[in-house]
Every structure is written in structure tokens, then in C-alpha cells.
Amino acid sequence: MEQPLPLLQRREGAVLVLSNNNPAARNALSPAFYAALTEALAQAEADPTVGAIVLTGEGGHFCAGGDLRQLAKRRELPIEERRAKLEGLHDLIRTVRDCRKPVIAAVEGAAAGAGLSLALACDMLVAARNAVFSVAYVKVGLTPDGGATAFLAEFVSRQVLTELCLTGERISGERLHALGPVNRLAEPGEALKQALALAAQVATGPDLAMGRIKALCRSAYAQPLDDQLELEAQLMVQSQATEESREGIGAFLEKRPADFARLRQVNAAGAGTQDTTQ
Ligand SMILES: C/C=C/C(=O)SCCNC(=O)CCNC(=O)[C@H](O)C(C)(C)COP(=O)(O)OP(=O)(O)OC[C@H]1O[C@@H](n2cnc3c(N)ncnc32)[C@H](O)[C@@H]1OP(=O)(O)O
């Protein structure tokens, strides 16, 4: 019997929508999903017509984390093999975080365990008011992975981090929004629509500058001010010499909207889009 695709893909204008397709298990993760998402992000990075990516899940849930049926069998494996399988998830988390295009998570239903990590690895997060977020691992005798502790520590105190991890308590989209990382809180069933609207808003921006901006937003949480100032300086002087800034500044001075979409088309026609600044 033919296996269903682990990841569904469709375009909405300049926005690429990627949807985890394992709804019978609340979109629990699999190596096939890791491979498909990695491949889809690589293709999107190389395609100047993709302005933003929305990551979501089929069947009304984002992702229930690692597949517990598979994880139950892992105890039999040697530690090196268990480690190698985990690296598959961690490579995926790095790929999402390092993607040059903005990635927006659209969360309905559950985002638990590594599913929460995956949602928090994205650049922006749109959640339904009644979505269910949980660090989950403790409930099944495991410890957090996928960067869950690092991502949560970016916006909560050590005390709140510890409580969320030690209890595995389910918290709503509304509560997560109050804690900080939710860009848009949607009514139930509206998370994808709102994520698409946010994605469309950024998708027509300057492709190369946005990749550099993403790099800065990422490193802001990882390095001291002097190092961040140095990176800002390097990227700014590069940005000043681009067609994108010529168009952006020219448009401002001529009192017209900037046409970054045209530059994307030029790049798509083969003028080269590789940004070496990241
Ligand atoms: C390397 C990564 C490691 C980790 O991420 S470890 C942490 C793994 N994740 C979890 O521990 C979360 C487990 N799941 C849940 O807590 C709940 O589910 C949810 C909150 C996600 C959703 O709750 P509800 O809507 O009530 O659904 P339901 O009845 O519990 O599950 C529906 C079907 O989905 C399967 N399922 C859910 N999560 C997983 C999973 N993580 N791995 C494998 N299957 C899962 C169930 O078994 C069941 O299936 P059936 O209908 O056949 O009984």
C-alpha cells in the first residue's frame, strides 16, 4: 500500500504552506517527516519567489512530538543509535532556525514535546486561543529535547521554565500568548488564516535583507552586545550596497511603494540569490 506523504505542500502566492501529515497520531514526528521538511526548506531557500513559509499540521493539530510507539522500542537500541536518531530531530530544529526565509508556525490543537520545540524553533508563532501546548516529556518519563528548554528560557523565568518542564502541564494558546512567544492569538480554527496573513505581510519584503535580519534576530539571543554590534555592522554595510537598498531608499525618496517583488523575479531568472552573509 502506498504510504501517505509525510508533509503536504502548497503555494499561496509568495507563501509556501507546509503541513505535517500524520493526523491519526496527532502529527507525531517521524524520520520521513524530518527528511521531507528538510528538503522542502532547502528548496524554499533556493527559490526567490518564496517569501515566507507557514508550518502547520493536518487534522486540527500541530504536532504531538516524538512518536511514542517508536520511542517505546528505542530502549532496545544501543546508546549510539538512540543518539543518532535524536540528532535527526536536532538537525531539523537547526534547519528550521537557520532557514533564510521567515518560518511561521500556525498552531491549532496540540503542540507537545518535540512538537512544542518545533513550534518555538520557528521565527514567529500564531496560535489558536484554545491550542494546547505542553512540554510533555516528564509525563512519559523522558527529558526535554529539540531545544525546548532553550527556547522557553528565551521568554520565561527559570522558575516558570522549571514548572512547565516538571509538571508537563497543558497550557492554552491564551496562556502562552501571555508568556510572550505568540505573535497573533487566533480564534479557534483561524490560526492558519492569521498565519497566512502575517506571512503575506512579510513575503513581499527584500529577500536578501530579510535573510540577514533573521540572522540578527537569531544571534541577538545568543551573544553579547559587542558581538551583536559587530554582526549588525557587517550586515548593514553589505546591505547598503545591494539592489534591494537601492530600490528601497529610491522608492522612499520618489514617494512610491518599493517593488522588492521585481527583484525577486530578477533573482529567480538566474541573477543569483545566494547570500553569503549568514
Ligand atoms: C524525540 C522526541 C521526543 C518527544 O517529543 S517525547 C514527548 C512525546 N509526546 C507526548 O508525550 C504527547 C503525547 N500526546 C498527548 O499528550 C495527547 O495525545 C495530545 C495532548 C497531543 C492530544 O490529546 P488528544 O487530542 O486527547 O488525543 P489522544 O486521544 O491522546 O491521541 C489521539 C491519537 O493520537 C495518538 N498519539 C498522540 N500523541 C502521540 C505520540 N506522541 N506518538 C504516537 N501517537 C500519539 C494516540 O495514541 C491516539 O491514537 P489512537 O487513536 O490510535 O489511540
Short mmCIF file of C-alpha atoms and ligand atoms in Angstrom, two decimals:
data_model
loop_
_atom_site.label_atom_id
_atom_site.label_comp_id
_atom_site.label_asym_id
_atom_site.label_seq_id
_atom_site.Cartn_x
_atom_site.Cartn_y
_atom_site.Cartn_z
CA MET A 1 0.00 0.00 0.00
CA GLU A 2 1.27 3.47 -0.87
CA GLN A 3 2.40 5.48 2.16
CA PRO A 4 0.79 8.93 2.56
CA LEU A 5 3.18 11.84 2.10
CA PRO A 6 4.63 12.89 5.50
CA LEU A 7 4.46 16.55 4.51
CA LEU A 8 1.90 18.31 2.32
CA GLN A 9 3.00 21.37 0.37
CA ARG A 10 1.08 24.10 -1.38
CA ARG A 11 1.65 27.67 -2.51
CA GLU A 12 -0.49 30.67 -1.58
CA GLY A 13 1.11 33.37 -3.72
CA ALA A 14 4.58 34.03 -2.31
CA VAL A 15 3.85 31.91 0.78
CA LEU A 16 4.76 28.23 0.94
CA VAL A 17 2.47 26.23 3.26
CA LEU A 18 3.97 23.05 4.72
CA SER A 19 1.69 20.74 6.67
CA ASN A 20 2.66 17.78 8.85
CA ASN A 21 0.54 14.90 7.55
CA ASN A 22 0.23 12.25 10.25
CA PRO A 23 -3.17 13.21 11.66
CA ALA A 24 -4.06 9.75 13.04
CA ALA A 25 -1.23 10.20 15.59
CA ARG A 26 -1.77 13.93 16.13
CA ASN A 27 1.08 14.55 13.66
CA ALA A 28 3.68 12.74 15.78
CA LEU A 29 7.15 13.05 14.26
CA SER A 30 8.93 10.55 12.04
CA PRO A 31 12.27 10.35 10.17
CA ALA A 32 10.26 10.64 6.93
CA PHE A 33 8.87 13.96 8.19
CA TYR A 34 12.36 15.19 9.16
CA ALA A 35 13.63 14.38 5.67
CA ALA A 36 10.64 15.91 3.87
CA LEU A 37 10.69 19.14 5.88
CA THR A 38 14.47 19.49 5.48
CA GLU A 39 14.14 19.03 1.71
CA ALA A 40 11.20 21.44 1.44
CA LEU A 41 13.05 24.15 3.38
CA ALA A 42 16.17 23.72 1.24
CA GLN A 43 14.08 24.12 -1.93
CA ALA A 44 12.31 27.16 -0.50
CA GLU A 45 15.62 28.78 0.43
CA ALA A 46 16.83 28.42 -3.14
CA ASP A 47 13.59 29.82 -4.61
CA PRO A 48 13.44 33.63 -4.61
CA THR A 49 9.71 33.51 -5.31
CA VAL A 50 9.11 32.04 -1.84
CA GLY A 51 8.81 34.99 0.51
CA ALA A 52 7.73 33.19 3.67
CA ILE A 53 6.85 29.72 4.92
CA VAL A 54 3.95 28.66 7.13
CA LEU A 55 4.39 25.40 9.03
CA THR A 56 1.22 23.73 10.27
CA GLY A 57 -0.40 20.31 10.78
CA GLU A 58 -3.25 18.34 9.24
CA GLY A 59 -6.38 17.31 11.15
CA GLY A 60 -6.61 20.22 13.57
CA HIS A 61 -3.33 19.59 15.47
CA PHE A 62 0.18 20.95 15.05
CA CYS A 63 2.33 18.07 16.37
CA ALA A 64 2.27 15.68 19.36
CA GLY A 65 6.08 15.37 19.42
CA GLY A 66 8.09 12.18 19.14
CA ASP A 67 6.17 9.06 18.13
CA LEU A 68 5.71 7.25 21.44
CA ARG A 69 5.13 3.92 19.70
CA GLN A 70 8.57 4.24 18.09
CA LEU A 71 10.18 5.69 21.21
CA ALA A 72 8.95 2.70 23.23
CA LYS A 73 11.08 0.46 21.00
CA ARG A 74 14.19 2.63 21.31
CA ARG A 75 15.14 1.32 24.73
CA GLU A 76 16.34 -1.86 22.98
CA LEU A 77 18.84 0.08 20.84
CA PRO A 78 22.46 0.75 21.76
CA ILE A 79 23.00 4.26 23.12
CA GLU A 80 24.87 5.35 19.93
CA GLU A 81 21.82 4.50 17.81
CA ARG A 82 19.47 6.27 20.19
CA ARG A 83 21.77 9.29 19.98
CA ALA A 84 21.88 9.19 16.18
CA LYS A 85 18.08 9.16 15.97
CA LEU A 86 17.84 12.13 18.29
CA GLU A 87 20.35 14.02 16.16
CA GLY A 88 17.84 13.71 13.31
CA LEU A 89 15.43 15.85 15.31
CA HIS A 90 18.13 18.28 16.39
CA ASP A 91 19.37 18.72 12.83
CA LEU A 92 15.79 19.53 11.82
CA ILE A 93 15.45 22.11 14.61
CA ARG A 94 18.69 23.77 13.43
CA THR A 95 17.46 23.71 9.83
CA VAL A 96 14.22 25.48 10.78
CA ARG A 97 16.03 28.02 12.95
CA ASP A 98 18.71 28.70 10.34
CA CYS A 99 16.39 28.82 7.31
CA ARG A 100 17.00 32.05 5.39
CA LYS A 101 13.26 32.56 4.82
CA PRO A 102 10.86 33.54 7.62
CA VAL A 103 9.08 30.46 9.02
CA ILE A 104 5.77 30.97 10.83
CA ALA A 105 4.16 28.23 12.92
CA ALA A 106 0.35 28.06 12.73
CA VAL A 107 -0.83 26.06 15.74
CA GLU A 108 -4.28 24.60 16.23
CA GLY A 109 -4.80 21.80 18.75
CA ALA A 110 -1.76 20.18 20.31
CA ALA A 111 1.90 21.18 20.19
CA ALA A 112 3.50 18.79 22.69
CA GLY A 113 7.01 17.55 23.45
CA ALA A 114 9.20 17.98 20.37
CA GLY A 115 6.11 19.44 18.66
CA LEU A 116 6.37 22.38 21.07
CA SER A 117 10.10 22.62 20.34
CA LEU A 118 9.37 22.70 16.62
CA ALA A 119 6.76 25.45 17.01
CA LEU A 120 9.18 27.52 19.12
CA ALA A 121 12.04 26.98 16.65
CA CYS A 122 10.00 28.90 14.06
CA ASP A 123 10.56 32.64 13.70
CA MET A 124 7.00 33.59 14.54
CA LEU A 125 4.09 31.79 16.11
CA VAL A 126 0.36 32.12 15.51
CA ALA A 127 -1.75 30.10 17.93
CA ALA A 128 -5.43 29.42 18.36
CA ARG A 129 -6.72 30.70 21.68
CA ASN A 130 -7.61 27.12 22.68
CA ALA A 131 -4.44 25.43 21.34
CA VAL A 132 -2.80 23.03 23.80
CA PHE A 133 0.92 23.45 24.49
CA SER A 134 2.83 21.06 26.74
CA VAL A 135 6.46 20.28 27.49
CA ALA A 136 5.00 16.78 27.97
CA TYR A 137 8.22 14.77 28.36
CA VAL A 138 8.00 14.35 32.13
CA LYS A 139 4.61 12.64 31.74
CA VAL A 140 6.26 9.82 29.84
CA GLY A 141 9.42 9.65 31.96
CA LEU A 142 11.59 11.48 29.43
CA THR A 143 13.56 14.71 29.40
CA PRO A 144 13.16 17.68 27.03
CA ASP A 145 14.84 17.77 23.63
CA GLY A 146 14.58 19.71 20.40
CA GLY A 147 15.69 22.89 22.18
CA ALA A 148 12.52 23.09 24.30
CA THR A 149 14.38 24.33 27.40
CA ALA A 150 16.49 26.83 25.43
CA PHE A 151 13.53 28.26 23.52
CA LEU A 152 11.37 28.54 26.64
CA ALA A 153 14.23 30.19 28.56
CA GLU A 154 14.20 32.99 25.97
CA PHE A 155 10.94 34.29 27.40
CA VAL A 156 10.16 32.83 30.85
CA SER A 157 11.92 32.93 34.20
CA ARG A 158 13.84 29.88 35.48
CA GLN A 159 11.00 29.31 37.92
CA VAL A 160 8.33 29.19 35.21
CA LEU A 161 10.59 27.12 32.95
CA THR A 162 11.11 24.59 35.72
CA GLU A 163 7.39 24.39 36.50
CA LEU A 164 6.44 23.87 32.85
CA CYS A 165 9.09 21.15 32.45
CA LEU A 166 8.50 19.38 35.77
CA THR A 167 4.71 19.31 35.50
CA GLY A 168 4.24 18.89 31.74
CA GLU A 169 1.13 20.95 32.39
CA ARG A 170 -1.00 21.69 29.34
CA ILE A 171 -1.30 25.42 28.76
CA SER A 172 -3.61 27.19 26.34
CA GLY A 173 -2.67 29.41 23.42
CA GLU A 174 -4.01 32.26 25.52
CA ARG A 175 -1.61 31.49 28.41
CA LEU A 176 1.36 31.04 26.05
CA HIS A 177 0.49 34.37 24.45
CA ALA A 178 0.62 35.99 27.90
CA LEU A 179 4.09 34.45 28.43
CA GLY A 180 5.41 36.09 25.27
CA PRO A 181 6.17 33.98 22.19
CA VAL A 182 2.82 34.15 20.39
CA ASN A 183 2.72 36.85 17.70
CA ARG A 184 -1.00 36.52 16.92
CA LEU A 185 -3.69 34.85 19.00
CA ALA A 186 -6.40 33.46 16.72
CA GLU A 187 -9.95 32.34 17.34
CA PRO A 188 -10.30 28.53 17.22
CA GLY A 189 -9.93 27.34 13.62
CA GLU A 190 -8.43 30.65 12.46
CA ALA A 191 -4.71 30.10 13.21
CA LEU A 192 -3.74 29.15 9.64
CA LYS A 193 -5.69 32.06 8.17
CA GLN A 194 -3.98 34.51 10.51
CA ALA A 195 -0.57 32.95 9.90
CA LEU A 196 -1.11 33.29 6.15
CA ALA A 197 -1.99 36.96 6.59
CA LEU A 198 1.19 37.54 8.63
CA ALA A 199 3.24 35.55 6.10
CA ALA A 200 1.80 37.55 3.19
CA GLN A 201 2.77 40.74 5.02
CA VAL A 202 6.46 39.75 5.14
CA ALA A 203 6.60 37.73 1.91
CA THR A 204 6.97 40.73 -0.37
CA GLY A 205 9.94 42.18 1.52
CA PRO A 206 13.56 42.28 0.30
CA ASP A 207 14.68 38.65 0.08
CA LEU A 208 18.37 39.04 0.94
CA ALA A 209 17.88 41.69 3.62
CA MET A 210 15.26 39.54 5.31
CA GLY A 211 17.70 36.63 5.49
CA ARG A 212 20.21 38.91 7.18
CA ILE A 213 17.58 40.29 9.54
CA LYS A 214 16.68 36.74 10.54
CA ALA A 215 20.33 36.03 11.31
CA LEU A 216 20.44 39.09 13.55
CA CYS A 217 17.22 38.21 15.38
CA ARG A 218 18.61 34.72 15.99
CA SER A 219 22.02 35.80 17.25
CA ALA A 220 20.55 38.52 19.48
CA TYR A 221 19.65 35.77 21.96
CA ALA A 222 22.98 34.01 21.74
CA GLN A 223 25.73 36.59 22.00
CA PRO A 224 26.86 39.65 23.97
CA LEU A 225 26.14 43.20 22.78
CA ASP A 226 29.63 43.85 21.40
CA ASP A 227 29.45 40.74 19.18
CA GLN A 228 25.94 41.68 18.09
CA LEU A 229 27.06 45.23 17.23
CA GLU A 230 29.86 43.75 15.13
CA LEU A 231 27.46 41.49 13.22
CA GLU A 232 24.99 44.35 12.74
CA ALA A 233 27.81 46.48 11.33
CA GLN A 234 28.95 43.75 8.93
CA LEU A 235 25.45 43.06 7.63
CA MET A 236 24.49 46.74 7.38
CA VAL A 237 27.48 47.65 5.22
CA GLN A 238 26.67 44.68 2.97
CA SER A 239 23.01 45.67 2.79
CA GLN A 240 23.88 49.25 1.86
CA ALA A 241 25.49 48.02 -1.37
CA THR A 242 22.56 45.92 -2.63
CA GLU A 243 19.95 46.46 -5.34
CA GLU A 244 17.40 45.95 -2.58
CA SER A 245 18.53 49.03 -0.67
CA ARG A 246 18.84 51.00 -3.92
CA GLU A 247 15.19 50.13 -4.64
CA GLY A 248 14.01 50.68 -1.05
CA ILE A 249 15.67 54.04 -0.50
CA GLY A 250 14.90 55.16 -4.07
CA ALA A 251 11.23 54.32 -3.61
CA PHE A 252 11.09 56.30 -0.38
CA LEU A 253 12.68 59.36 -1.96
CA GLU A 254 10.42 59.09 -5.03
CA LYS A 255 7.38 58.70 -2.75
CA ARG A 256 6.31 55.36 -4.28
CA PRO A 257 5.99 51.84 -2.82
CA ALA A 258 9.19 49.77 -3.04
CA ASP A 259 8.98 46.94 -5.58
CA PHE A 260 11.04 44.18 -3.98
CA ALA A 261 8.91 41.59 -5.82
CA ARG A 262 10.53 42.67 -9.10
CA LEU A 263 13.99 42.00 -7.63
CA ARG A 264 12.81 38.56 -6.54
CA GLN A 265 11.74 37.87 -10.12
CA VAL A 266 15.13 39.05 -11.40
CA ASN A 267 16.83 36.73 -8.93
CA ALA A 268 14.51 33.89 -9.91
CA ALA A 269 15.52 34.42 -13.54
CA GLY A 270 19.04 33.47 -12.51
CA ALA A 271 20.86 36.62 -11.47
CA GLY A 272 21.90 34.75 -8.33
CA THR A 273 20.35 34.80 -4.89
CA GLN A 274 22.97 33.24 -2.70
CA ASP A 275 23.61 35.35 0.33
CA THR A 276 26.95 34.52 1.86
CA THR A 277 26.46 36.67 4.90
CA GLN A 278 24.95 34.07 7.20
C1 LIG B 1 12.22 12.77 20.12
C2 LIG B 1 11.00 13.42 20.67
C3 LIG B 1 10.51 13.09 21.91
C4 LIG B 1 9.24 13.64 22.42
O1 LIG B 1 8.64 14.54 21.87
S1 LIG B 1 8.66 12.88 23.82
C5 LIG B 1 7.04 13.57 24.06
C6 LIG B 1 6.06 12.86 23.14
N1 LIG B 1 4.75 13.45 23.18
C7 LIG B 1 3.90 13.30 24.20
O2 LIG B 1 4.20 12.73 25.23
C8 LIG B 1 2.50 13.80 23.98
C9 LIG B 1 1.56 12.63 23.91
N2 LIG B 1 0.23 13.00 23.42
C10 LIG B 1 -0.65 13.68 24.18
O3 LIG B 1 -0.39 14.09 25.28
C11 LIG B 1 -2.01 13.88 23.60
O4 LIG B 1 -2.20 12.92 22.61
C12 LIG B 1 -2.21 15.27 22.94
C13 LIG B 1 -2.21 16.37 24.01
C14 LIG B 1 -1.11 15.56 21.91
C15 LIG B 1 -3.57 15.27 22.21
O5 LIG B 1 -4.57 14.82 23.09
P1 LIG B 1 -5.95 14.29 22.45
O6 LIG B 1 -6.44 15.26 21.47
O7 LIG B 1 -6.86 13.96 23.63
O8 LIG B 1 -5.59 12.97 21.63
P2 LIG B 1 -5.32 11.46 22.16
O9 LIG B 1 -6.62 10.76 22.27
O10 LIG B 1 -4.41 11.46 23.33
O11 LIG B 1 -4.49 10.86 20.91
C16 LIG B 1 -5.11 10.65 19.66
C17 LIG B 1 -4.34 9.56 18.92
O12 LIG B 1 -3.03 10.06 18.65
C18 LIG B 1 -2.09 9.18 19.20
N3 LIG B 1 -0.94 9.96 19.66
C19 LIG B 1 -0.97 11.15 20.31
N4 LIG B 1 0.25 11.56 20.58
C20 LIG B 1 1.09 10.62 20.09
C21 LIG B 1 2.50 10.49 20.08
N5 LIG B 1 3.30 11.43 20.58
N6 LIG B 1 3.03 9.38 19.50
C22 LIG B 1 2.24 8.45 18.94
N7 LIG B 1 0.88 8.52 18.93
C23 LIG B 1 0.33 9.60 19.51
C24 LIG B 1 -2.78 8.50 20.36
O13 LIG B 1 -2.16 7.29 20.70
C25 LIG B 1 -4.15 8.31 19.78
O14 LIG B 1 -4.12 7.21 18.90
P3 LIG B 1 -5.30 6.12 18.88
O15 LIG B 1 -6.49 6.89 18.35
O16 LIG B 1 -4.82 5.06 17.93
O17 LIG B 1 -5.49 5.65 20.27
#
